PDB file of C-alpha atoms in Angstrom:
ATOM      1  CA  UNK A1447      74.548  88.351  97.324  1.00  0.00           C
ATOM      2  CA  UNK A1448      75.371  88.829  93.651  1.00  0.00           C
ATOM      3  CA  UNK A1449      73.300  91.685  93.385  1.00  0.00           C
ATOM      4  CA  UNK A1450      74.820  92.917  95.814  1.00  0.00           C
ATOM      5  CA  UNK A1451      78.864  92.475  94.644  1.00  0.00           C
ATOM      6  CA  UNK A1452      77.515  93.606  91.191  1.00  0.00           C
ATOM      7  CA  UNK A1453      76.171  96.814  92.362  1.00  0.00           C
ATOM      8  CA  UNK A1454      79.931  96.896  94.505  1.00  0.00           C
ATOM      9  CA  UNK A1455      81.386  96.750  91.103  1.00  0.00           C
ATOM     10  CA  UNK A1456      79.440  99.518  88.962  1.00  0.00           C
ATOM     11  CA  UNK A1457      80.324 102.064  92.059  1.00  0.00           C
ATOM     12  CA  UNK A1458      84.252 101.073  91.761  1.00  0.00           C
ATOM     13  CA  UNK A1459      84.244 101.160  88.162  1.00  0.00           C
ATOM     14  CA  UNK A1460      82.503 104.536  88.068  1.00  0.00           C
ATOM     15  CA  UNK A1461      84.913 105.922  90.650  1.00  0.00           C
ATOM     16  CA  UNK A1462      87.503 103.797  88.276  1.00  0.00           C
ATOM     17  CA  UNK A1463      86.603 106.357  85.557  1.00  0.00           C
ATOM     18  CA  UNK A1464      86.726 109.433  87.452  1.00  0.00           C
ATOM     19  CA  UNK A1465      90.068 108.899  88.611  1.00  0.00           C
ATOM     20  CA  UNK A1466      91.084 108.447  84.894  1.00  0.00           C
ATOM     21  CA  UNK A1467      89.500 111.516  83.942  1.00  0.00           C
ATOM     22  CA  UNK A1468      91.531 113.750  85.981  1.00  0.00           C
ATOM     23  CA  UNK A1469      94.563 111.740  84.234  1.00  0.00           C
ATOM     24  CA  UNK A1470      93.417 112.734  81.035  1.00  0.00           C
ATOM     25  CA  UNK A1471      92.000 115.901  81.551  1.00  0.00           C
ATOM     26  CA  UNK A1472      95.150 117.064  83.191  1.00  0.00           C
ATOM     27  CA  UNK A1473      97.365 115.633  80.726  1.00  0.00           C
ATOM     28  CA  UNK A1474      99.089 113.529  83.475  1.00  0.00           C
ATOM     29  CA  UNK A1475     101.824 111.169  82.427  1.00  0.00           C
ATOM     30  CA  UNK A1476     103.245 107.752  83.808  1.00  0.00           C
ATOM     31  CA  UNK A1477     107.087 109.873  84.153  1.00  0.00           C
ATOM     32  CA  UNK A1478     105.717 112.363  86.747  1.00  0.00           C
ATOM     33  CA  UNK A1479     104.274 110.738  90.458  1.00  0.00           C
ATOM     34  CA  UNK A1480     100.669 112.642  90.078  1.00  0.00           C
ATOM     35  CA  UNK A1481     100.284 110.704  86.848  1.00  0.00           C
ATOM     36  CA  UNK A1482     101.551 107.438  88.278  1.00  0.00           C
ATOM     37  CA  UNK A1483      99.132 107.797  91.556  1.00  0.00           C
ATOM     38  CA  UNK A1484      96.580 107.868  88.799  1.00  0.00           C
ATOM     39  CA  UNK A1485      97.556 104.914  86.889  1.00  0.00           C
ATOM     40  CA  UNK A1486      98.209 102.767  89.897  1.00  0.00           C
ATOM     41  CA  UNK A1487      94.383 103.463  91.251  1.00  0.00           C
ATOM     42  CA  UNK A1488      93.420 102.545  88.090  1.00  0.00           C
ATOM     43  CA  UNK A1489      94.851  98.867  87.968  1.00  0.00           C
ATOM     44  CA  UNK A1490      94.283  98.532  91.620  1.00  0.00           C
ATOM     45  CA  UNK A1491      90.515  98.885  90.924  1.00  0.00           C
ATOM     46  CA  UNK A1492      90.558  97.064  88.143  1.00  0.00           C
ATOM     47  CA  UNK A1493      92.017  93.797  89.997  1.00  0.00           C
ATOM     48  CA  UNK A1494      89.610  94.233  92.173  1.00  0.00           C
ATOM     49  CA  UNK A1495      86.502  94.522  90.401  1.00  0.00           C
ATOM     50  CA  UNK A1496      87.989  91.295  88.428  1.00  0.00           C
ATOM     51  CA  UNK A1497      88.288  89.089  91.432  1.00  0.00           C
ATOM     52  CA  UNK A1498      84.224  90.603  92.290  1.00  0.00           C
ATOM     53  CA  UNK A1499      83.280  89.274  89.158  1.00  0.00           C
ATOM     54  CA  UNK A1500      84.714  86.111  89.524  1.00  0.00           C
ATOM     55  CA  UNK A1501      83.495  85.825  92.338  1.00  0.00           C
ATOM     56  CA  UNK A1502      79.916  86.850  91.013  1.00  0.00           C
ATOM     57  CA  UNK A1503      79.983  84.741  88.447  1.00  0.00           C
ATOM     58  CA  UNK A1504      81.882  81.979  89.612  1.00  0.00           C
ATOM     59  CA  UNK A1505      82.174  81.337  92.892  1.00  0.00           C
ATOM     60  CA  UNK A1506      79.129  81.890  94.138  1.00  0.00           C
ATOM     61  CA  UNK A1507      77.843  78.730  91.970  1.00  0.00           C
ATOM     62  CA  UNK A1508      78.854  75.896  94.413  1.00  0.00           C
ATOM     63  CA  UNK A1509      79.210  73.549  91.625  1.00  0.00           C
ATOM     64  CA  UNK A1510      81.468  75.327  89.556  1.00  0.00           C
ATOM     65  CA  UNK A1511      83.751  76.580  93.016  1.00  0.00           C
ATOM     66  CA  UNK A1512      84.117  72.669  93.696  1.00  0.00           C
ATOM     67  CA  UNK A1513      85.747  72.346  90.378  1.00  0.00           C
ATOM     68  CA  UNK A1514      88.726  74.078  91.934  1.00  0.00           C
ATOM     69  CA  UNK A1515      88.330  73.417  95.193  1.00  0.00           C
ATOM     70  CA  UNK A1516      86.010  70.738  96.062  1.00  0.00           C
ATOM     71  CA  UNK A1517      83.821  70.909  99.553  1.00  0.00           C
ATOM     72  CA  UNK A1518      82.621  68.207 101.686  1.00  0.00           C
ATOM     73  CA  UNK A1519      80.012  70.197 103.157  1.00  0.00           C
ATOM     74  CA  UNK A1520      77.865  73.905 102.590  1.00  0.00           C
ATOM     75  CA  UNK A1521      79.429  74.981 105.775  1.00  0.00           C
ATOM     76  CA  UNK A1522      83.307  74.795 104.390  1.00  0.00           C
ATOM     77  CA  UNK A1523      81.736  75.576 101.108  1.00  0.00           C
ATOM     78  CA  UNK A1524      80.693  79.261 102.448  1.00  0.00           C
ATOM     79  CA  UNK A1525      83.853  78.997 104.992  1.00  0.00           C
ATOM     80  CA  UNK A1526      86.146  79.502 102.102  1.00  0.00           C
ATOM     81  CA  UNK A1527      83.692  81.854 100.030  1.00  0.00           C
ATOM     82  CA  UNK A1528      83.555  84.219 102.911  1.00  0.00           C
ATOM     83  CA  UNK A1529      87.306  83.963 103.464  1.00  0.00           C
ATOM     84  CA  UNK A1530      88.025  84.941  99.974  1.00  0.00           C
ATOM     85  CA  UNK A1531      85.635  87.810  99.732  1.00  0.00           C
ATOM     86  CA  UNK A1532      87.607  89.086 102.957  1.00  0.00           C
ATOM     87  CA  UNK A1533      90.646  88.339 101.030  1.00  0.00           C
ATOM     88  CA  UNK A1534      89.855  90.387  98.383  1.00  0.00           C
ATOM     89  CA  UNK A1535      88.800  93.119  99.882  1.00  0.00           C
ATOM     90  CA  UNK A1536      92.062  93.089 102.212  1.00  0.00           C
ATOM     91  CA  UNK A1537      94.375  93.207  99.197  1.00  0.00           C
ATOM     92  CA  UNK A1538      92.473  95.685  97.839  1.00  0.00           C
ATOM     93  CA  UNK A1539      92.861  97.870 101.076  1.00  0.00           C
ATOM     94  CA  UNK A1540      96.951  96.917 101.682  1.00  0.00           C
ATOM     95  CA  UNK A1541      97.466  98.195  97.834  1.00  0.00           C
ATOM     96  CA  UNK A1542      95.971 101.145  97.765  1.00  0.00           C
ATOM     97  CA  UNK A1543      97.374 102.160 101.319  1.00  0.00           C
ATOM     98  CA  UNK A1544     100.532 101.718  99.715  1.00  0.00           C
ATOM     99  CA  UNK A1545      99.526 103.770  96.398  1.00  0.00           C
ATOM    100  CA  UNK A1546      98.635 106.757  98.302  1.00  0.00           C
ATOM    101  CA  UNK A1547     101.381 106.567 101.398  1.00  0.00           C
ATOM    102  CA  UNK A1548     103.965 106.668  98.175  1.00  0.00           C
ATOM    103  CA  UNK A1549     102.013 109.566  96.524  1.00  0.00           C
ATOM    104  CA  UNK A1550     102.180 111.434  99.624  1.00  0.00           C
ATOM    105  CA  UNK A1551     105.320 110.883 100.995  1.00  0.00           C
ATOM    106  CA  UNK A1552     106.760 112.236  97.031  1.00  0.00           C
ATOM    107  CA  UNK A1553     104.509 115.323  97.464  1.00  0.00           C
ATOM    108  CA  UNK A1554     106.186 115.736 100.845  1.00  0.00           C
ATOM    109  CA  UNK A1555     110.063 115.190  99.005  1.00  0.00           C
ATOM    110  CA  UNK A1556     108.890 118.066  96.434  1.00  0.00           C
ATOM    111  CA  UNK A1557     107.749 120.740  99.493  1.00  0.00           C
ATOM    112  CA  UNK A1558     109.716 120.124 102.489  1.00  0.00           C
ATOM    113  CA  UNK A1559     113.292 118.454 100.302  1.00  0.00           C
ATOM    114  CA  UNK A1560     115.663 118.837 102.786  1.00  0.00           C
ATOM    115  CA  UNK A1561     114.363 116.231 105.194  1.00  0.00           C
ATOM    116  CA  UNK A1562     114.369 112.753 104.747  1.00  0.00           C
ATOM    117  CA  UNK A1563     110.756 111.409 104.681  1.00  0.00           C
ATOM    118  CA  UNK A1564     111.788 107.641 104.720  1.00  0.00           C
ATOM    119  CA  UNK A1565     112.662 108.353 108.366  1.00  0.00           C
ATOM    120  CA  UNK A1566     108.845 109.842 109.355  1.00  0.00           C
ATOM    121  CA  UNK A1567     105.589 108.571 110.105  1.00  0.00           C
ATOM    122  CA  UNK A1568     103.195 108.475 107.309  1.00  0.00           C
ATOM    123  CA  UNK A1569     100.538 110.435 109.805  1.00  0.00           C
ATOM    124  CA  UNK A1570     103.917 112.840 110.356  1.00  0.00           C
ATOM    125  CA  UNK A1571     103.912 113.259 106.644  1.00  0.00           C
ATOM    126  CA  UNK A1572      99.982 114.169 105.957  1.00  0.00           C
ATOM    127  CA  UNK A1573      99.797 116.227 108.994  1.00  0.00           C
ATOM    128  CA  UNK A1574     102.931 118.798 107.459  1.00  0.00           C
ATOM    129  CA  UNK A1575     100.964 118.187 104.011  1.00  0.00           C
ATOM    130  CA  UNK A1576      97.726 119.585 105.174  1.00  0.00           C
ATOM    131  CA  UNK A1577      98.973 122.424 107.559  1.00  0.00           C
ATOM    132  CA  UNK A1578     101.563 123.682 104.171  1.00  0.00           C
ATOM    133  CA  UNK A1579      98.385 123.711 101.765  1.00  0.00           C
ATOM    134  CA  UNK A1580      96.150 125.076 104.683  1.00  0.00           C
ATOM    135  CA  UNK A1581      93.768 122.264 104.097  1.00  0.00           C
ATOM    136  CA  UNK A1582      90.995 121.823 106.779  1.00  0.00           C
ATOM    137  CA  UNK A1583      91.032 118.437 108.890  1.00  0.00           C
ATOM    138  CA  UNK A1584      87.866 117.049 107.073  1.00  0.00           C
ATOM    139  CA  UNK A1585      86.130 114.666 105.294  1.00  0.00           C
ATOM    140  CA  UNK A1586      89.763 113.997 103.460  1.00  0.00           C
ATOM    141  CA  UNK A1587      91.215 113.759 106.536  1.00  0.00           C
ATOM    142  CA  UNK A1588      89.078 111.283 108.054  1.00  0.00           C
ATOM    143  CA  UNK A1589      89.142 109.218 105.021  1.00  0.00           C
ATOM    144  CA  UNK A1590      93.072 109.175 105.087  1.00  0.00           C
ATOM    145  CA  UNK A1591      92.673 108.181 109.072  1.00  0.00           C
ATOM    146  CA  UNK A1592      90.551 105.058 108.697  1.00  0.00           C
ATOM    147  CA  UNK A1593      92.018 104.001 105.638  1.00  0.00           C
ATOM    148  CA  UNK A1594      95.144 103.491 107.453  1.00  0.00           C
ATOM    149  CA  UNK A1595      93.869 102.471 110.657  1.00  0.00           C
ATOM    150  CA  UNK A1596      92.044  99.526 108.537  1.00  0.00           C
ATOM    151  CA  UNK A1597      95.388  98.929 106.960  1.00  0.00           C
ATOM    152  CA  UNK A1598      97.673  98.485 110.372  1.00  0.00           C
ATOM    153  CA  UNK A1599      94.287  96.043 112.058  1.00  0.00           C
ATOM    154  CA  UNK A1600      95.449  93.993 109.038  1.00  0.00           C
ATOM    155  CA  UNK A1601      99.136  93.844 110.002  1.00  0.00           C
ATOM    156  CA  UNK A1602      97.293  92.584 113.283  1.00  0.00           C
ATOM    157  CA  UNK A1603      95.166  89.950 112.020  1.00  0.00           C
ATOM    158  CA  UNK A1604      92.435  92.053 111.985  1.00  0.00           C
ATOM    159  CA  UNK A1605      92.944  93.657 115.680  1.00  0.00           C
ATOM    160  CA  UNK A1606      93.221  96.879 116.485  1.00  0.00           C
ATOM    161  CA  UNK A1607      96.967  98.089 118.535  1.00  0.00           C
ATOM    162  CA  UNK A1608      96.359 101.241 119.000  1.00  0.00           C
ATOM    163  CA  UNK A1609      94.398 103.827 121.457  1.00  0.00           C
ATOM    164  CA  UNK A1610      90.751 103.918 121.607  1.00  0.00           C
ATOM    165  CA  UNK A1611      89.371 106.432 118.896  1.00  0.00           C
ATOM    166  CA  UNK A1612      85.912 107.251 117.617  1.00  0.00           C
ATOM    167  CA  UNK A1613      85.379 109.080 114.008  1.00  0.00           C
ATOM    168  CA  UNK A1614      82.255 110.734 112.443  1.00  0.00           C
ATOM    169  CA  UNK A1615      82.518 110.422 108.813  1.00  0.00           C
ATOM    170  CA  UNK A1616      80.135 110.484 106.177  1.00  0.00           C
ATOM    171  CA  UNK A1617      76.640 108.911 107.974  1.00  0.00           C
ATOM    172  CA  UNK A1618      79.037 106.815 109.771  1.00  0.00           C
ATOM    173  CA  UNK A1619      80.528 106.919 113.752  1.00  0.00           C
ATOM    174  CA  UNK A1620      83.261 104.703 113.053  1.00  0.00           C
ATOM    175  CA  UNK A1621      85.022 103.110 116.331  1.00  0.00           C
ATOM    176  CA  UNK A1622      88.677 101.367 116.693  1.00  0.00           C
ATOM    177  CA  UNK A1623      88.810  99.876 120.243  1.00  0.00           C
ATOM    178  CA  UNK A1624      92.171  98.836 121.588  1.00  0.00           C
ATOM    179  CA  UNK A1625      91.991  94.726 121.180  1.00  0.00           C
ATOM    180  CA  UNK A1626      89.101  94.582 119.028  1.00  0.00           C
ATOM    181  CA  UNK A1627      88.631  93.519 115.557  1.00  0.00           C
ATOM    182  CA  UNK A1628      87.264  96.475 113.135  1.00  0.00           C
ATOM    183  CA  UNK A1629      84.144  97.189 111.678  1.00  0.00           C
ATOM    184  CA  UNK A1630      85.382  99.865 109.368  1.00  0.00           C
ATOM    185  CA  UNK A1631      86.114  97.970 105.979  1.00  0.00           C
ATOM    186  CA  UNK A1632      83.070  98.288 104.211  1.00  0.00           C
ATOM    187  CA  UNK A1633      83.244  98.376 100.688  1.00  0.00           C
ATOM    188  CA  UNK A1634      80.563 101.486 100.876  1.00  0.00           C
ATOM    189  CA  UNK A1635      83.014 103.063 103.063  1.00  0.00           C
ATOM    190  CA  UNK A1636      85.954 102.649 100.954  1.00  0.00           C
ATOM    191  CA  UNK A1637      84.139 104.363  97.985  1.00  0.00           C
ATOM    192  CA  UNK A1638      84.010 107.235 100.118  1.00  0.00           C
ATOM    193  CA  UNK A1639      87.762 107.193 100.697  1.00  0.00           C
ATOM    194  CA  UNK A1640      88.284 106.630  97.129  1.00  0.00           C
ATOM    195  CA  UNK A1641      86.156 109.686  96.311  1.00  0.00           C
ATOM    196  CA  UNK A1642      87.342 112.308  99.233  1.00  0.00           C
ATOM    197  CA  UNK A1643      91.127 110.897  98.255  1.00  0.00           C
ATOM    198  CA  UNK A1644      90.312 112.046  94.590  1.00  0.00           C
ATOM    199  CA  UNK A1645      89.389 115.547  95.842  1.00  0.00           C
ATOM    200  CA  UNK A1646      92.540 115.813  97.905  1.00  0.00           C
ATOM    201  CA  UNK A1647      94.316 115.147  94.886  1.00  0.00           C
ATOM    202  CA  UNK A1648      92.380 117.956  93.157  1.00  0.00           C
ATOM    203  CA  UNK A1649      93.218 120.017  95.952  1.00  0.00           C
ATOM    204  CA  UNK A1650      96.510 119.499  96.152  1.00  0.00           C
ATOM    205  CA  UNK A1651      97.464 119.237  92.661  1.00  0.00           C
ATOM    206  CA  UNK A1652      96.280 122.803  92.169  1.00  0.00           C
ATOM    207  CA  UNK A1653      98.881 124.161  94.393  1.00  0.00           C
ATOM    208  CA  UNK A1654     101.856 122.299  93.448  1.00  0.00           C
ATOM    209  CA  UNK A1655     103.712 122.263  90.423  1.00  0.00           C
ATOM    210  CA  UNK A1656     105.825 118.638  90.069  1.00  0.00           C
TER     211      UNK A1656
END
């Protein structure tokens, strides 16, 4: 499994570095929200690749995860490792959701000022944002959906609320079922919602002057 988290973490960081291209590239600063989406996808990935490594390095070595929390047995040993893998991955997932909903709901202040955007639907707010910048219902699209269909199963402890829906993305056929748990939270997946995210920003940030 460390292999495995290890290769997790060169694809983040890599994606890590794009992102922080366009910052520089564009001469995007912390005062502006374009440069602050930037910044805040930075440290988000960056706590998260920590707690990977930790976990690489540390936790996955039963002797040196008893020194902070001791186990009686394998079985609560891997329990616990598999509950804070989840963890991880979940907080990863709740901040960034909250990163870009903030980024887009400022991009819809700048465009559409006179209406209050605290008082509409984040899914409200993207739909207006694609259909002003004529922006086909794609692979960005998609990524935006299950990102924040993965984000409200965790407001349900994992469960899905919400109707039945089925979504081709990527070499994926990704299914939320009313009542059921999801299956969409890979990490593989979430680097390609990290990458089609970046392009929207591209997009987007080449027909709007903030």
């Amino acid at each position: 499994m460390k292999q495995e988290v290890v290769a997790i973490i060169i694809q983040f960081e890599k994606i890590r570095l794009d992102y922080k291209e366009i910052y520089f590239k564009n001469n995007l600063t912390d005062k502006k929200f374009d440069g602050q989406f930037i910044n805040h996808v930075d440290k988000t990935i960056i706590f998260l690749n920590l707690n990977l490594q930790n976990f690489a390095d540390n936790l996955l070595n039963k002797q040196i995860f008893d020194r902070i929390l001791p186990t009686d047995s394998i079985n609560d040993y891997n329990s616990v490792l598999q509950n804070y893998y989840t963890q991880t991955k979940s907080s990863f997932i709740y901040n960034f959701v909250s990163i870009v909903e903030n980024y887009f709901r400022n991009i819809y202040s700048v465009i559409f000022p006179n209406n209050k955007t605290r008082q509409i639907t984040v899914t409200k707010i993207l739909k207006d944002i694609f259909n002003y910048f004529g922006i086909a219902e794609n692979d960005e699209w998609n990524a935006l959906s299950i990102l924040l269909k993965i984000r409200n199963t965790i407001h349900n402890n994992g469960y899905y609320c919400s109707k039945n829906e089925m979504i081709n993305y990527k070499s994926y056929i990704i299914t939320f079922i009313n009542g059921q748990p999801h299956t969409a939270a890979h990490f593989e997946i979430l680097t390609y919602i990290l990458v089609d995210i970046k392009n929207l920003f591209l997009i987007i940030h080449s027909k709007i002057k903030i």
